[in-house]
Structures are given as C-alpha cells and as structure tokens.
mmCIF file of C-alpha atoms in Angstrom:
data_model
loop_
_atom_site.group_PDB
_atom_site.id
_atom_site.type_symbol
_atom_site.label_atom_id
_atom_site.label_comp_id
_atom_site.label_asym_id
_atom_site.label_seq_id
_atom_site.Cartn_x
_atom_site.Cartn_y
_atom_site.Cartn_z
ATOM 1 C CA MET A 831 -1.637 21.617 40.805
ATOM 2 C CA ILE A 832 0.177 24.722 39.542
ATOM 3 C CA ILE A 833 3.455 22.793 39.336
ATOM 4 C CA LYS A 834 1.745 19.967 37.479
ATOM 5 C CA ASN A 835 0.171 22.380 34.985
ATOM 6 C CA ILE A 836 3.494 24.107 34.442
ATOM 7 C CA GLY A 837 5.132 20.733 33.887
ATOM 8 C CA GLU A 838 2.520 19.698 31.320
ATOM 9 C CA LEU A 839 2.844 23.061 29.587
ATOM 10 C CA GLY A 840 6.594 22.554 29.424
ATOM 11 C CA ARG A 841 6.239 19.096 27.926
ATOM 12 C CA PHE A 842 3.736 20.298 25.346
ATOM 13 C CA GLY A 843 6.004 23.209 24.518
ATOM 14 C CA GLY A 844 8.979 20.884 24.182
ATOM 15 C CA MET A 845 7.083 18.602 21.800
ATOM 16 C CA ALA A 846 5.949 21.612 19.764
ATOM 17 C CA VAL A 847 9.566 22.760 19.430
ATOM 18 C CA VAL A 848 10.655 19.280 18.302
ATOM 19 C CA ILE A 849 7.909 19.191 15.666
ATOM 20 C CA ALA A 850 8.863 22.678 14.459
ATOM 21 C CA LEU A 851 12.536 21.675 14.143
ATOM 22 C CA PHE A 852 11.718 18.449 12.282
ATOM 23 C CA PHE A 853 9.298 20.391 10.087
ATOM 24 C CA ALA A 854 11.986 22.893 9.092
ATOM 25 C CA LEU A 855 14.571 20.132 8.582
ATOM 26 C CA HIS A 856 12.101 18.104 6.513
ATOM 27 C CA ILE A 857 11.572 21.064 4.179
ATOM 28 C CA SER A 858 15.268 21.852 4.015
ATOM 29 C CA ILE A 859 16.377 18.369 2.899
ATOM 30 C CA GLY A 860 15.873 17.174 -0.655
ATOM 31 C CA ALA A 861 17.439 16.762 -4.073
ATOM 32 C CA LYS A 862 18.317 20.430 -3.735
ATOM 33 C CA ALA A 863 19.248 21.361 -0.189
ATOM 34 C CA ILE A 864 17.751 24.623 1.014
ATOM 35 C CA PRO A 865 19.437 26.413 3.943
ATOM 36 C CA LEU A 866 17.257 26.682 7.048
ATOM 37 C CA ALA A 867 17.510 30.462 6.921
ATOM 38 C CA ASP A 868 15.991 30.421 3.430
ATOM 39 C CA VAL A 869 13.287 28.000 4.606
ATOM 40 C CA PHE A 870 12.240 30.370 7.397
ATOM 41 C CA SER A 871 12.377 33.297 4.983
ATOM 42 C CA ALA A 872 10.100 31.478 2.529
ATOM 43 C CA LEU A 873 7.625 30.508 5.240
ATOM 44 C CA ILE A 874 7.431 34.024 6.605
ATOM 45 C CA ALA A 875 7.268 35.945 3.305
ATOM 46 C CA ARG A 876 6.778 33.995 0.080
ATOM 47 C CA ASP A 877 8.346 35.493 -3.028
ATOM 48 C CA ASP A 878 7.390 33.764 -6.283
ATOM 49 C CA THR A 879 10.395 35.277 -8.031
ATOM 50 C CA ILE A 880 12.685 33.104 -5.868
ATOM 51 C CA PHE A 881 12.838 29.480 -6.988
ATOM 52 C CA ASP A 882 13.556 28.106 -3.492
ATOM 53 C CA HIS A 883 10.378 29.736 -2.186
ATOM 54 C CA ILE A 884 8.327 27.963 -4.849
ATOM 55 C CA VAL A 885 9.951 24.637 -3.942
ATOM 56 C CA VAL A 886 9.214 25.185 -0.248
ATOM 57 C CA TRP A 887 5.546 26.138 -0.670
ATOM 58 C CA ASP A 888 4.466 23.999 -3.611
ATOM 59 C CA LEU A 889 6.492 20.820 -3.141
ATOM 60 C CA ARG A 890 7.982 20.340 0.302
ATOM 61 C CA MET A 891 5.587 22.026 2.698
ATOM 62 C CA PRO A 892 2.550 19.952 1.554
ATOM 63 C CA ARG A 893 4.562 16.777 2.145
ATOM 64 C CA ALA A 894 5.633 17.920 5.613
ATOM 65 C CA VAL A 895 2.092 18.924 6.576
ATOM 66 C CA ILE A 896 0.740 15.563 5.408
ATOM 67 C CA ALA A 897 3.439 13.765 7.420
ATOM 68 C CA ILE A 898 2.314 15.633 10.544
ATOM 69 C CA VAL A 899 -1.360 14.852 9.977
ATOM 70 C CA VAL A 900 -0.866 11.189 9.080
ATOM 71 C CA GLY A 901 1.530 10.556 11.954
ATOM 72 C CA ALA A 902 -0.878 12.114 14.450
ATOM 73 C CA ALA A 903 -3.890 10.260 13.027
ATOM 74 C CA LEU A 904 -2.285 6.798 13.117
ATOM 75 C CA ALA A 905 -0.784 7.311 16.575
ATOM 76 C CA VAL A 906 -4.111 8.419 18.048
ATOM 77 C CA SER A 907 -5.883 5.505 16.334
ATOM 78 C CA GLY A 908 -3.454 3.069 17.925
ATOM 79 C CA ALA A 909 -3.849 4.655 21.358
ATOM 80 C CA LEU A 910 -7.644 4.402 21.164
ATOM 81 C CA MET A 911 -7.536 0.781 19.981
ATOM 82 C CA GLN A 912 -5.189 -0.234 22.778
ATOM 83 C CA GLY A 913 -7.343 1.484 25.388
ATOM 84 C CA ILE A 914 -10.697 0.156 24.169
ATOM 85 C CA THR A 915 -9.562 -3.438 23.573
ATOM 86 C CA ARG A 916 -7.105 -3.491 26.502
ATOM 87 C CA ASN A 917 -4.777 -5.137 24.001
ATOM 88 C CA PRO A 918 -1.189 -3.807 24.079
ATOM 89 C CA LEU A 919 -0.650 -5.109 20.539
ATOM 90 C CA ALA A 920 -3.631 -3.326 18.992
ATOM 91 C CA ASP A 921 -2.759 -1.237 15.945
ATOM 92 C CA PRO A 922 -4.592 -0.283 12.717
ATOM 93 C CA GLY A 923 -2.090 -2.319 10.712
ATOM 94 C CA LEU A 924 -1.896 -5.416 12.887
ATOM 95 C CA LEU A 925 -5.693 -5.700 13.195
ATOM 96 C CA GLY A 926 -6.306 -5.405 9.456
ATOM 97 C CA LEU A 927 -7.709 -1.875 9.183
ATOM 98 C CA LEU A 928 -4.919 -0.599 6.939
ATOM 99 C CA ALA A 929 -5.238 -3.615 4.643
ATOM 100 C CA GLY A 930 -9.026 -3.278 4.507
ATOM 101 C CA ALA A 931 -8.854 0.426 3.686
ATOM 102 C CA SER A 932 -6.213 -0.156 0.999
ATOM 103 C CA PHE A 933 -8.185 -3.033 -0.512
ATOM 104 C CA ALA A 934 -11.343 -0.931 -0.744
ATOM 105 C CA VAL A 935 -9.462 1.900 -2.470
ATOM 106 C CA VAL A 936 -7.847 -0.495 -4.970
ATOM 107 C CA VAL A 937 -11.183 -2.131 -5.835
ATOM 108 C CA ALA A 938 -12.939 1.219 -6.197
ATOM 109 C CA PHE A 939 -10.088 2.579 -8.300
ATOM 110 C CA GLY A 940 -10.306 -0.451 -10.555
ATOM 111 C CA ILE A 941 -14.028 0.141 -11.114
ATOM 112 C CA TRP A 942 -14.286 3.929 -11.302
ATOM 113 C CA GLY A 943 -10.695 5.071 -11.809
ATOM 114 C CA SER A 944 -9.506 8.468 -10.567
ATOM 115 C CA ALA A 945 -13.122 9.629 -10.202
ATOM 116 C CA ILE A 946 -13.107 8.139 -6.686
ATOM 117 C CA VAL A 947 -10.360 10.469 -5.439
ATOM 118 C CA PRO A 948 -12.732 13.000 -3.788
ATOM 119 C CA ILE A 949 -14.490 10.187 -1.895
ATOM 120 C CA MET A 950 -11.410 8.102 -1.113
ATOM 121 C CA PRO A 951 -11.746 8.740 2.656
ATOM 122 C CA LEU A 952 -15.282 7.329 2.562
ATOM 123 C CA VAL A 953 -14.206 4.313 0.499
ATOM 124 C CA ALA A 954 -11.242 3.654 2.790
ATOM 125 C CA ALA A 955 -13.441 4.001 5.887
ATOM 126 C CA GLY A 956 -15.822 1.382 4.546
ATOM 127 C CA GLY A 957 -12.954 -1.011 3.868
ATOM 128 C CA ALA A 958 -11.387 -0.445 7.285
ATOM 129 C CA LEU A 959 -14.701 -0.990 9.059
ATOM 130 C CA ALA A 960 -15.425 -4.179 7.099
ATOM 131 C CA ALA A 961 -11.958 -5.569 7.822
ATOM 132 C CA ALA A 962 -12.249 -4.737 11.523
ATOM 133 C CA GLY A 963 -15.617 -6.491 11.709
ATOM 134 C CA LEU A 964 -14.243 -9.563 9.957
ATOM 135 C CA VAL A 965 -11.198 -9.746 12.237
ATOM 136 C CA LEU A 966 -13.394 -9.427 15.345
ATOM 137 C CA TRP A 967 -15.784 -12.115 14.062
ATOM 138 C CA ILE A 968 -12.945 -14.559 13.385
ATOM 139 C CA ALA A 969 -11.278 -13.872 16.737
ATOM 140 C CA THR A 970 -14.560 -14.226 18.637
ATOM 141 C CA ALA A 971 -15.301 -17.568 16.958
ATOM 142 C CA ALA A 972 -11.879 -18.957 17.920
ATOM 143 C CA PRO A 973 -11.466 -21.070 21.078
ATOM 144 C CA GLY A 974 -11.002 -18.743 24.026
ATOM 145 C CA GLY A 975 -12.670 -15.775 22.328
ATOM 146 C CA ALA A 976 -11.208 -12.456 21.227
ATOM 147 C CA ARG A 977 -7.974 -12.536 23.215
ATOM 148 C CA PRO A 978 -4.985 -10.370 22.192
ATOM 149 C CA LEU A 979 -3.270 -13.291 20.480
ATOM 150 C CA THR A 980 -6.339 -14.392 18.499
ATOM 151 C CA LEU A 981 -7.006 -10.799 17.405
ATOM 152 C CA ILE A 982 -3.440 -10.446 16.145
ATOM 153 C CA LEU A 983 -3.566 -13.790 14.326
ATOM 154 C CA ALA A 984 -6.928 -12.952 12.742
ATOM 155 C CA GLY A 985 -5.626 -9.523 11.733
ATOM 156 C CA ALA A 986 -2.500 -11.033 10.215
ATOM 157 C CA ALA A 987 -4.571 -13.562 8.266
ATOM 158 C CA ILE A 988 -6.956 -10.938 6.891
ATOM 159 C CA SER A 989 -4.091 -8.572 6.041
ATOM 160 C CA ALA A 990 -2.206 -11.327 4.219
ATOM 161 C CA PHE A 991 -5.303 -12.403 2.294
ATOM 162 C CA LEU A 992 -6.224 -8.865 1.234
ATOM 163 C CA GLY A 993 -2.601 -8.159 0.340
ATOM 164 C CA ALA A 994 -2.548 -11.204 -1.918
ATOM 165 C CA VAL A 995 -5.775 -10.130 -3.607
ATOM 166 C CA ILE A 996 -4.392 -6.623 -4.164
ATOM 167 C CA ALA A 997 -1.226 -8.083 -5.712
ATOM 168 C CA ALA A 998 -3.287 -10.327 -7.990
ATOM 169 C CA VAL A 999 -5.445 -7.423 -9.135
ATOM 170 C CA GLN A 1000 -2.343 -5.371 -9.924
ATOM 171 C CA LEU A 1001 -0.846 -8.199 -11.968
ATOM 172 C CA LEU A 1002 -4.034 -8.572 -13.989
ATOM 173 C CA ASP A 1003 -4.177 -4.877 -14.853
ATOM 174 C CA GLN A 1004 -0.691 -3.436 -14.457
ATOM 175 C CA GLU A 1005 -1.261 -0.379 -16.637
ATOM 176 C CA ASN A 1006 -4.217 1.026 -14.686
ATOM 177 C CA PHE A 1007 -2.797 0.200 -11.264
ATOM 178 C CA ASP A 1008 0.732 1.391 -11.911
ATOM 179 C CA GLN A 1009 0.075 4.738 -10.230
ATOM 180 C CA LEU A 1010 -1.047 2.932 -7.059
ATOM 181 C CA ARG A 1011 2.055 0.759 -6.841
ATOM 182 C CA VAL A 1012 4.161 3.185 -4.798
ATOM 183 C CA TRP A 1013 1.145 4.365 -2.780
ATOM 184 C CA LEU A 1014 0.535 0.795 -1.587
ATOM 185 C CA THR A 1015 4.022 0.637 -0.065
ATOM 186 C CA GLY A 1016 3.230 3.679 2.070
ATOM 187 C CA THR A 1017 4.454 7.060 0.886
ATOM 188 C CA ILE A 1018 3.683 10.729 1.398
ATOM 189 C CA SER A 1019 5.516 11.968 -1.683
ATOM 190 C CA GLY A 1020 3.799 13.422 -4.719
ATOM 191 C CA HIS A 1021 0.650 14.619 -2.952
ATOM 192 C CA ARG A 1022 -1.011 18.008 -3.263
ATOM 193 C CA MET A 1023 -2.768 19.931 -0.530
ATOM 194 C CA SER A 1024 -6.090 19.212 -2.267
ATOM 195 C CA TYR A 1025 -5.844 15.638 -0.978
ATOM 196 C CA LEU A 1026 -5.663 16.999 2.542
ATOM 197 C CA GLY A 1027 -8.663 19.221 1.846
ATOM 198 C CA TRP A 1028 -10.778 16.179 0.987
ATOM 199 C CA CYS A 1029 -9.717 14.497 4.226
ATOM 200 C CA LEU A 1030 -10.072 17.458 6.600
ATOM 201 C CA PRO A 1031 -13.735 16.857 7.540
ATOM 202 C CA TRP A 1032 -12.965 13.223 8.340
ATOM 203 C CA LEU A 1033 -9.868 14.138 10.307
ATOM 204 C CA ALA A 1034 -11.833 16.728 12.276
ATOM 205 C CA VAL A 1035 -14.476 14.152 13.214
ATOM 206 C CA GLY A 1036 -11.839 11.637 14.236
ATOM 207 C CA PHE A 1037 -9.726 13.951 16.370
ATOM 208 C CA VAL A 1038 -12.731 15.585 18.071
ATOM 209 C CA ALA A 1039 -14.189 12.162 18.919
ATOM 210 C CA ALA A 1040 -10.816 10.909 20.197
ATOM 211 C CA PHE A 1041 -10.259 13.871 22.498
ATOM 212 C CA ALA A 1042 -13.867 13.775 23.700
ATOM 213 C CA MET A 1043 -13.559 10.106 24.708
ATOM 214 C CA ALA A 1044 -10.110 10.315 26.319
ATOM 215 C CA ARG A 1045 -11.293 10.558 29.930
ATOM 216 C CA GLN A 1046 -13.820 7.708 29.565
ATOM 217 C CA ILE A 1047 -11.255 5.446 27.887
ATOM 218 C CA THR A 1048 -9.064 5.719 30.977
ATOM 219 C CA SER A 1049 -11.916 4.195 32.992
ATOM 220 C CA LEU A 1050 -12.678 1.650 30.277
ATOM 221 C CA ALA A 1051 -9.073 0.467 30.247
ATOM 222 C CA MET A 1052 -9.619 -0.804 33.798
ATOM 223 C CA GLY A 1053 -12.438 -3.094 32.641
ATOM 224 C CA ASP A 1054 -16.055 -2.725 31.538
ATOM 225 C CA ASP A 1055 -17.447 -3.444 35.019
ATOM 226 C CA VAL A 1056 -15.246 -0.803 36.630
ATOM 227 C CA ALA A 1057 -16.176 1.709 33.941
ATOM 228 C CA VAL A 1058 -19.919 1.065 34.425
ATOM 229 C CA GLY A 1059 -19.456 1.524 38.150
ATOM 230 C CA LEU A 1060 -17.880 4.912 37.465
ATOM 231 C CA GLY A 1061 -20.877 5.953 35.371
ATOM 232 C CA VAL A 1062 -19.348 5.441 31.932
ATOM 233 C CA ASN A 1063 -21.646 4.495 29.060
ATOM 234 C CA VAL A 1064 -19.460 1.678 27.751
ATOM 235 C CA VAL A 1065 -21.371 1.051 24.520
ATOM 236 C CA GLN A 1066 -21.382 4.744 23.607
ATOM 237 C CA VAL A 1067 -17.650 5.111 24.303
ATOM 238 C CA LYS A 1068 -16.805 2.090 22.140
ATOM 239 C CA ILE A 1069 -18.989 3.265 19.243
ATOM 240 C CA VAL A 1070 -17.612 6.821 19.265
ATOM 241 C CA SER A 1071 -14.051 5.505 19.601
ATOM 242 C CA LEU A 1072 -14.621 3.139 16.682
ATOM 243 C CA ILE A 1073 -15.813 6.075 14.581
ATOM 244 C CA ALA A 1074 -12.660 7.975 15.530
ATOM 245 C CA VAL A 1075 -10.366 5.048 14.712
ATOM 246 C CA VAL A 1076 -12.015 4.342 11.352
ATOM 247 C CA THR A 1077 -12.127 7.969 10.183
ATOM 248 C CA LEU A 1078 -8.538 8.682 11.236
ATOM 249 C CA THR A 1079 -7.222 5.469 9.702
ATOM 250 C CA ALA A 1080 -9.156 6.020 6.471
ATOM 251 C CA SER A 1081 -7.843 9.569 6.158
ATOM 252 C CA ALA A 1082 -4.274 8.418 6.808
ATOM 253 C CA VAL A 1083 -4.535 5.677 4.170
ATOM 254 C CA THR A 1084 -5.987 8.156 1.680
ATOM 255 C CA LEU A 1085 -3.075 10.528 2.178
ATOM 256 C CA SER A 1086 -0.184 8.092 2.459
ATOM 257 C CA GLY A 1087 -1.217 4.525 1.766
ATOM 258 C CA PRO A 1088 -0.725 1.902 4.497
ATOM 259 C CA LEU A 1089 1.957 2.945 6.993
ATOM 260 C CA GLY A 1090 2.398 0.231 9.595
ATOM 261 C CA PHE A 1091 3.500 0.167 13.244
ATOM 262 C CA ILE A 1092 3.046 3.898 13.990
ATOM 263 C CA GLY A 1093 -0.131 3.211 15.956
ATOM 264 C CA LEU A 1094 1.645 0.427 17.837
ATOM 265 C CA VAL A 1095 4.913 2.100 18.750
ATOM 266 C CA ILE A 1096 3.958 5.683 19.592
ATOM 267 C CA PRO A 1097 1.317 5.097 22.344
ATOM 268 C CA HIS A 1098 3.671 2.771 24.226
ATOM 269 C CA VAL A 1099 6.473 5.330 24.109
ATOM 270 C CA VAL A 1100 4.055 8.028 25.306
ATOM 271 C CA ARG A 1101 2.948 5.919 28.294
ATOM 272 C CA LEU A 1102 6.550 5.695 29.462
ATOM 273 C CA PHE A 1103 6.445 9.453 30.106
ATOM 274 C CA VAL A 1104 2.817 10.338 30.928
ATOM 275 C CA GLY A 1105 1.380 7.143 32.403
ATOM 276 C CA THR A 1106 -1.943 5.556 31.491
ATOM 277 C CA ASP A 1107 -4.282 8.561 31.754
ATOM 278 C CA TYR A 1108 -5.753 8.911 28.264
ATOM 279 C CA ARG A 1109 -6.375 12.621 28.783
ATOM 280 C CA PHE A 1110 -2.610 12.842 28.240
ATOM 281 C CA VAL A 1111 -1.956 9.696 26.183
ATOM 282 C CA VAL A 1112 -4.173 10.877 23.305
ATOM 283 C CA PRO A 1113 -2.752 14.403 22.815
ATOM 284 C CA TYR A 1114 0.845 13.330 23.385
ATOM 285 C CA SER A 1115 0.380 10.454 20.933
ATOM 286 C CA ALA A 1116 -0.759 12.990 18.334
ATOM 287 C CA LEU A 1117 2.286 15.182 18.934
ATOM 288 C CA LEU A 1118 4.834 12.372 19.057
ATOM 289 C CA GLY A 1119 3.241 10.626 16.065
ATOM 290 C CA ALA A 1120 3.598 13.809 14.019
ATOM 291 C CA ALA A 1121 7.246 14.258 15.025
ATOM 292 C CA TYR A 1122 8.007 10.574 14.426
ATOM 293 C CA LEU A 1123 6.649 10.479 10.871
ATOM 294 C CA LEU A 1124 8.496 13.690 9.990
ATOM 295 C CA PHE A 1125 11.687 12.028 11.219
ATOM 296 C CA VAL A 1126 10.962 8.753 9.401
ATOM 297 C CA ASP A 1127 10.268 10.548 6.130
ATOM 298 C CA ILE A 1128 13.558 12.410 6.460
ATOM 299 C CA VAL A 1129 15.321 9.065 6.889
ATOM 300 C CA ALA A 1130 13.494 7.692 3.842
ATOM 301 C CA ARG A 1131 14.841 10.557 1.755
ATOM 302 C CA VAL A 1132 18.467 10.534 2.924
ATOM 303 C CA ALA A 1133 19.234 6.890 3.804
ATOM 304 C CA LEU A 1134 20.009 5.876 0.215
ATOM 305 C CA ALA A 1135 20.312 9.326 -1.366
ATOM 306 C CA PRO A 1136 19.902 10.234 -4.148
ATOM 307 C CA VAL A 1137 17.454 7.297 -4.314
ATOM 308 C CA GLU A 1138 14.347 7.806 -2.162
ATOM 309 C CA ILE A 1139 12.763 4.779 -0.500
ATOM 310 C CA SER A 1140 9.120 4.475 0.522
ATOM 311 C CA THR A 1141 8.295 5.838 3.955
ATOM 312 C CA GLY A 1142 6.289 2.698 4.720
ATOM 313 C CA LEU A 1143 9.389 0.551 4.382
ATOM 314 C CA VAL A 1144 11.185 2.618 7.015
ATOM 315 C CA THR A 1145 8.245 2.506 9.460
ATOM 316 C CA SER A 1146 8.217 -1.282 9.095
ATOM 317 C CA LEU A 1147 11.986 -1.599 9.565
ATOM 318 C CA LEU A 1148 11.804 0.491 12.736
ATOM 319 C CA GLY A 1149 8.512 -0.896 14.031
ATOM 320 C CA ALA A 1150 8.980 -4.622 13.498
ATOM 321 C CA PRO A 1151 11.738 -5.041 16.135
ATOM 322 C CA PHE A 1152 9.606 -3.110 18.620
ATOM 323 C CA PHE A 1153 6.670 -5.412 17.873
ATOM 324 C CA VAL A 1154 8.836 -8.492 18.515
ATOM 325 C CA TRP A 1155 10.010 -7.055 21.825
ATOM 326 C CA LEU A 1156 6.444 -6.193 22.802
ATOM 327 C CA VAL A 1157 5.207 -9.703 22.021
ATOM 328 C CA ARG A 1158 7.949 -11.186 24.187
ATOM 329 C CA ALA A 1159 7.225 -8.756 27.003
ATOM 330 C CA LYS A 1160 3.409 -8.857 27.005
ATOM 331 C CA LEU A 1161 2.406 -12.378 25.938
#
C-alpha cells in the first residue's frame, strides 16, 4: 500500500511538473518572446515599471490559466460521459453538447447582445442539456436503441444542424456576430480573468460532483445490474454526473468556444497508464487535459508564426485521427 501511494504521489508530482513547465513556456512564447528567467521573475514579484511583467500578468497569464481550466473541464467531462454511457466514443463534442452550448450562446447574444456575458455559463448549460436530451431521444428511437454508433450518429446530425443554423444566423447579421466568429472556431485568446470569475461557481460544482462520483462510476461502468448489486444508487449517480458534465462543458464553451476531441482523447490516454478505476481516471484526466491544452495552444501560436491559428483547429487536427483509430478499434 505504501509503495502504491508513493507511486501515485510520484505520478501526480510528475504531471504537476509537466503542467508547470508548459505553463511557463506558454507565457514565454508570443509575438515578443520573454525569457523564462524573466517569466519566473514576473510571477514571483510583479513590477509594473517593467513592460514584460505587465505582458505576463495582464495578457499571457490569463490565457494560460484559462487553457488549464478548459482542458481539465473538457477532459473530465469526457471521462464521465464514457464511464456513465459505457461508450468509448462519448465526448461533449461528438454527442452534441458543444454545439448545443454554442448555439444557445449565439441565439442569446443575438437577442440581448453583450448583456448576456455574466450569465453565459447558464445559457450554455441550457443549450448543452437540451442538445444532450435531443441526441438521446433520437438515439433511443432508432432501431436497436441508444447504442454507441446511434449516439454518435445522432450527435453528428444535431451538431451539423446546429452548426448550419449558427452559420445562417451569422450571415444574416454579420456586423453583430463578427466578434463571435473567432470564438466559434474555438480559441482562448483575448479573454480577461473576469470571464473566469463568472465561470468559477459552475466549475466548482462540476469538479466537486465529478470527484464525488468517481468511485461509483467505476462500479457503473461494469453495468447497471452490477452497480445496484454493489449498493450504488444508479439514478443518483447518473443525475449528479450529468450535472457535472453540463456545468463543466458550459463553462469551457463560455471561456473558449467549442474545442473538440479533448474529452475523447485524454481519458483514453489516461486509462493506458492508470487503468479503469475512475478514482484515478478523473483526477489524471484533469491534469493531462490541462497540460494537453497548454501544449495545443502553444502549437496554435507557433505553427504558422507570426500568424496565430485558432486553438480549436489544432485540437481537431490532432483529435480526428485518434477518433478514426478508435472507431476502427472499438466498433
């Protein structure tokens, strides 16, 4: 037991070091490169008379912090969805939650404008929940019921439909929706820490619920009958997990727009190292998701420098091949 605890502590420590290194590198890279020594100096003792310190604190650190939060939120959402549905292809993007959240934000923005910003997490949560319900209803009504393949097909159909509606709305009112154009491709640039402040309560609810349900989800992943036999309240676990998935996904969409494939890729990578026990899958997914999105955002900034591409495009380019491999391996 002592050896196992030491091993887990070492793995957690290793992941924390990786995140810290990516965090420092993320802040260092940009239109104006800042040496790592100056980054550490700025983080330890801010001096507003030094321009690099202002850049670090006011521009680059908020982006890095948001990358950590969004990466962790989407990865944990994917892990929960895969455990609850026992569907290896489950992911907030593939099952329509990202599209539903984005659609709700676009519609609300079109009606009320920037006044919705403080309640964007709530608006996005409503859209994600509605889309998830619609996907489940369509998949359940299909021949054979809500199997992994029917869920993916229903999610793809709903995502495509909502994406088309969003595009049509933008074309009809290009001036008002221009500021959402980049956000809809998935990006964490240009955000202030105030956005994170509006999302913190929702993120707290989501992460607390996810960690609280981790042990029960391990039992649930073996089947509802097995879980009931082990004393798990299946309905309660599914409801609480759904709350966690919706709140985390809504917060991530609010902060970054729709970033696909993170919730699909990260939990599968985590299981290669820690197995199927969700007491470890959930926290390691959070850590690896944070490190992964920091890395992806660095790539988005340097791949075509000095031009910066949307982070969502990079997550799709990296995630799509993994999704194809997973479909071939699992279906």
